[in-house]
Amino acid sequence: MLVVVIASLMTAYNVAPLGATLAIMLCSGALAWLAVSRAWAPIAALAKLLNGWDPDHPDMQGLEAEGGKRSNADVSSLIRGLHGLASRIEGFGDRERNFTRDASHELRSPLTVIKMSSDMLADETDLSEFGHRSLERIRRSTRELESLVEAFLILSRESDQGLAEEDFIVNKVLRQEVDYARELIAGRPVELILDEPAAFALHASPRVFAVLCGQLIRHALQQTDQGTIVVTVMPGSVSVINPAVDSPEPGSRRHAAVDRHGFDLAIARRLSDRFQWPLELRALPGASRVASVRFPNPQPVEA
């Protein structure tokens, strides 16, 4: 800019001809453009790399190579910081997946032993009434733990590869999940009803669908002391409605149980986000709560 100003003044006072002034201005502008473009090149390359960044498959080598190129100190410091942050995040994700996968696999063996032992114990003819009640509690807890382990195994997968997809009727899978859930409310003043005004099919993993709906049903069971829980199948959606209940007092035993089993809802949210099945929670008049899942591309059921 200083060169342009001086050249303009020289032309104004007839010190230099107009052609020389224009040549000076063009040369100074070209040099300035080259300097700015060279300084901006590392930032532009970094922006291009981050624009195509895939969080599921981060390009750590590309980021490291970009930091190794010649650039100014500020850009190099920024790249090193981004590389360290991306490495830590990738490490956290790997450790989470490895933990949930390993823990789930390790829990399957003791679960199998518990199920076999409880089945053998149920065949005992001289088992007392208290023993039968304890045995039923063991079976219900085992069923809950099986569902949790199944959810962990699904979430621990880096992608949905390996989960077999097929055409299945959601109503049939839901009937089985409702039957399993009824075992958890034996002896409680809670009724679980499956309402099927519609029927549809999906091309997806029936295992994932069963775990997602099972988690929503179990969450409703833990939120309800008494009343009727309705699982409704509508065209392209499934909803779980639990009746209005009074809020538990903070610190009470029921308040602790509600907080603990809010984990079921958290797992359902992660599954719905993972497989792009939108989950919606809302309250109806009278404080009844509804959890509904919409399934894109539902298929009609042949008669």
XYZ file of C-alpha atoms in Angstrom:
303
model
C 0.000 0.000 0.000
C 2.897 2.338 0.772
C 4.379 1.663 -2.677
C 1.011 2.402 -4.308
C 0.667 5.667 -2.388
C 4.207 6.787 -3.296
C 3.694 5.882 -6.969
C 0.413 7.802 -7.021
C 2.085 10.900 -5.535
C 4.944 10.658 -8.049
C 2.428 10.591 -10.872
C 0.428 13.480 -9.390
C 3.560 15.681 -9.206
C 4.798 14.542 -12.659
C 7.855 12.861 -11.159
C 7.169 9.566 -12.943
C 5.123 8.760 -16.050
C 1.705 7.124 -15.755
C 2.866 3.873 -17.391
C 5.658 3.382 -14.875
C 3.250 4.087 -12.012
C 0.797 1.486 -13.298
C 3.623 -1.037 -13.701
C 4.755 -0.418 -10.137
C 1.192 -0.864 -8.850
C 0.696 -4.124 -10.764
C 4.019 -5.555 -9.605
C 3.404 -4.633 -5.985
C -0.134 -6.094 -6.140
C 1.125 -9.360 -7.647
C 3.830 -9.676 -5.005
C 1.288 -9.013 -2.249
C -1.083 -11.627 -3.705
C 1.714 -14.222 -3.847
C 2.722 -13.525 -0.248
C -0.847 -13.783 1.044
C -1.641 -16.928 -0.949
C 1.529 -18.606 0.294
C 0.708 -17.727 3.896
C -2.908 -18.851 3.461
C -2.096 -22.173 1.715
C -1.586 -24.242 4.943
C -4.864 -22.915 6.385
C -6.733 -23.709 3.163
C -5.289 -27.244 3.092
C -6.258 -27.767 6.742
C -9.783 -26.467 6.091
C -10.136 -28.862 3.136
C -8.998 -31.780 5.299
C -11.404 -30.919 8.116
C -14.274 -30.341 5.665
C -14.052 -33.995 4.583
C -13.455 -35.267 8.119
C -15.363 -38.436 8.975
C -15.811 -38.829 12.773
C -16.367 -42.577 12.376
C -13.178 -43.038 10.312
C -10.841 -40.133 11.177
C -7.934 -39.523 8.807
C -5.205 -39.336 11.438
C -2.417 -39.930 8.901
C -3.598 -37.064 6.719
C -3.726 -34.720 9.711
C -0.263 -35.799 10.827
C 1.122 -35.369 7.305
C -0.419 -31.913 7.096
C 1.341 -30.963 10.322
C 4.649 -32.163 8.935
C 4.560 -29.812 5.951
C 6.271 -26.459 5.959
C 3.958 -23.877 7.548
C 4.120 -21.056 10.035
C 4.357 -21.695 13.744
C 0.713 -20.835 14.516
C -0.701 -23.218 11.912
C 1.686 -25.985 12.998
C 0.623 -25.505 16.624
C -3.045 -25.636 15.609
C -2.520 -28.859 13.629
C -0.643 -30.486 16.505
C -3.450 -29.569 18.886
C -6.117 -30.968 16.542
C -4.100 -34.144 16.047
C -3.784 -34.652 19.798
C -7.502 -34.000 20.346
C -8.535 -36.349 17.530
C -6.183 -39.046 18.846
C -7.654 -38.817 22.345
C -11.236 -38.942 21.056
C -10.429 -41.938 18.861
C -8.801 -43.646 21.841
C -11.846 -42.999 24.031
C -14.123 -44.497 21.379
C -11.923 -47.568 20.958
C -11.745 -48.157 24.710
C -15.514 -47.801 25.076
C -16.217 -50.264 22.276
C -13.620 -52.723 23.543
C -14.946 -52.531 27.095
C -18.591 -53.029 26.174
C -17.705 -55.856 23.773
C -15.409 -57.671 26.207
C -17.697 -57.154 29.183
C -20.691 -58.411 27.213
C -18.875 -61.540 26.055
C -17.565 -62.255 29.550
C -21.037 -61.894 31.066
C -22.597 -64.426 28.713
C -20.930 -67.420 30.367
C -22.129 -66.728 33.936
C -25.564 -65.837 32.565
C -25.780 -69.233 30.885
C -24.776 -70.937 34.125
C -27.415 -68.986 36.090
C -30.140 -69.887 33.588
C -29.255 -73.572 33.581
C -29.031 -73.684 37.373
C -32.375 -71.921 37.814
C -34.033 -74.336 35.365
C -32.643 -77.299 37.276
C -33.737 -75.759 40.561
C -37.264 -75.259 39.226
C -37.558 -79.016 38.755
C -37.090 -79.616 42.481
C -40.373 -80.879 43.889
C -39.676 -80.007 47.518
C -38.857 -76.355 46.889
C -40.636 -74.082 49.363
C -42.927 -71.198 48.418
C -40.236 -68.730 49.426
C -37.782 -70.613 47.238
C -40.147 -70.387 44.248
C -40.497 -66.624 44.729
C -36.735 -66.224 44.967
C -36.291 -68.371 41.888
C -38.706 -66.181 39.908
C -36.807 -63.070 40.977
C -33.580 -64.681 39.787
C -35.150 -65.496 36.435
C -36.511 -61.961 35.996
C -33.164 -60.404 36.865
C -31.408 -62.796 34.501
C -33.754 -61.810 31.699
C -33.088 -58.104 32.347
C -29.349 -58.691 32.358
C -29.567 -60.664 29.110
C -31.315 -57.757 27.442
C -28.703 -55.330 28.729
C -25.838 -57.523 27.499
C -27.510 -57.805 24.103
C -27.803 -54.014 23.886
C -24.143 -53.605 24.846
C -23.064 -56.052 22.153
C -24.982 -54.107 19.508
C -23.671 -50.718 20.640
C -20.103 -52.001 20.808
C -20.057 -52.676 17.083
C -18.230 -49.978 15.148
C -20.731 -50.341 12.323
C -23.884 -52.315 11.672
C -21.936 -54.878 9.645
C -22.438 -58.367 10.955
C -26.033 -57.732 12.036
C -28.148 -59.821 9.704
C -30.907 -57.841 8.012
C -34.073 -59.464 6.804
C -37.734 -58.784 6.185
C -39.695 -59.358 9.389
C -43.105 -58.459 10.769
C -42.749 -56.114 13.737
C -45.916 -57.429 15.380
C -44.447 -60.918 15.808
C -41.263 -59.597 17.394
C -43.248 -57.298 19.680
C -45.445 -60.135 20.902
C -42.368 -62.016 22.034
C -40.919 -58.943 23.781
C -44.232 -58.293 25.543
C -44.339 -61.904 26.738
C -40.810 -61.544 28.121
C -41.737 -58.278 29.831
C -44.814 -59.817 31.470
C -42.483 -62.145 33.345
C -40.928 -59.070 34.970
C -44.223 -57.813 36.431
C -45.466 -61.071 37.915
C -47.101 -60.295 41.251
C -47.268 -56.552 40.623
C -50.490 -54.543 40.064
C -49.336 -53.668 36.555
C -50.900 -54.850 33.308
C -49.113 -54.891 29.973
C -51.260 -54.828 26.826
C -50.246 -55.079 23.184
C -52.622 -53.098 20.953
C -52.303 -53.889 17.246
C -54.559 -51.667 15.129
C -51.970 -51.927 12.345
C -49.275 -54.290 11.125
C -46.199 -53.610 9.058
C -42.855 -55.143 8.176
C -39.306 -53.831 8.115
C -36.125 -54.723 6.288
C -33.656 -54.434 9.139
C -32.138 -56.419 11.959
C -34.921 -57.985 14.061
C -32.399 -58.325 16.870
C -31.859 -54.536 17.024
C -35.595 -53.881 16.789
C -36.303 -56.298 19.650
C -33.652 -54.756 21.895
C -34.846 -51.201 21.210
C -38.516 -51.963 21.923
C -37.580 -54.142 24.893
C -35.631 -51.290 26.479
C -38.589 -48.916 26.070
C -40.987 -51.443 27.597
C -38.690 -52.121 30.544
C -38.264 -48.398 31.131
C -42.058 -48.002 31.278
C -42.324 -50.930 33.706
C -39.805 -49.352 36.051
C -41.657 -46.025 35.905
C -45.031 -47.567 36.783
C -46.134 -48.790 40.209
C -49.652 -49.726 39.139
C -51.914 -49.368 36.144
C -51.891 -50.389 32.515
C -49.039 -50.012 30.055
C -50.093 -50.116 26.407
C -47.753 -51.001 23.546
C -49.378 -49.809 20.317
C -48.463 -50.658 16.747
C -49.413 -47.931 14.265
C -48.479 -47.734 10.560
C -44.730 -47.165 10.585
C -44.391 -46.575 14.329
C -44.460 -48.275 17.722
C -45.389 -46.452 20.927
C -45.279 -47.353 24.608
C -47.738 -45.521 26.877
C -47.459 -45.765 30.634
C -50.104 -44.287 32.968
C -49.821 -41.135 35.015
C -47.898 -41.592 38.238
C -46.908 -39.317 41.065
C -43.309 -38.149 41.051
C -41.259 -40.062 43.631
C -39.783 -38.177 46.541
C -36.054 -37.447 46.148
C -33.998 -39.925 48.113
C -36.744 -42.516 48.264
C -36.253 -46.126 47.176
C -38.506 -45.709 44.154
C -36.704 -42.510 43.155
C -33.418 -44.437 43.127
C -34.969 -47.226 41.040
C -36.324 -44.719 38.502
C -32.924 -43.054 38.194
C -31.168 -46.391 37.837
C -33.459 -47.699 35.129
C -33.333 -44.435 33.195
C -30.341 -46.232 31.721
C -32.806 -48.315 29.671
C -34.045 -45.124 28.032
C -30.482 -43.950 27.386
C -29.714 -47.217 25.576
C -32.900 -46.859 23.523
C -31.859 -43.335 22.534
C -28.436 -44.513 21.404
C -29.954 -47.337 19.354
C -32.474 -45.011 17.705
C -29.724 -42.523 16.827
C -27.438 -45.265 15.595
C -29.958 -46.857 13.225
C -31.820 -43.617 12.392
C -35.126 -44.641 13.919
C -36.377 -41.360 15.469
C -37.411 -41.679 19.118
C -39.897 -39.146 20.496
C -40.899 -38.673 24.132
C -43.939 -36.648 25.095
C -46.496 -36.257 27.873
C -50.252 -36.664 27.386
C -52.954 -34.831 29.339
C -53.048 -36.372 32.794
C -49.253 -36.759 32.887
C -49.216 -40.079 31.001
C -45.958 -40.525 29.139
C -45.507 -41.777 25.588
C -42.346 -43.060 23.955
C -42.783 -43.603 20.225
C -40.368 -44.771 17.551
C -40.882 -44.048 13.863
C -39.461 -46.449 11.293
C -38.689 -45.107 7.807
C -39.742 -47.158 4.809
C -42.237 -49.520 6.480
C -43.443 -52.366 4.294
C -47.022 -53.625 4.057
C -47.843 -57.054 5.413
C -49.284 -59.461 2.910
C -52.555 -61.056 3.913
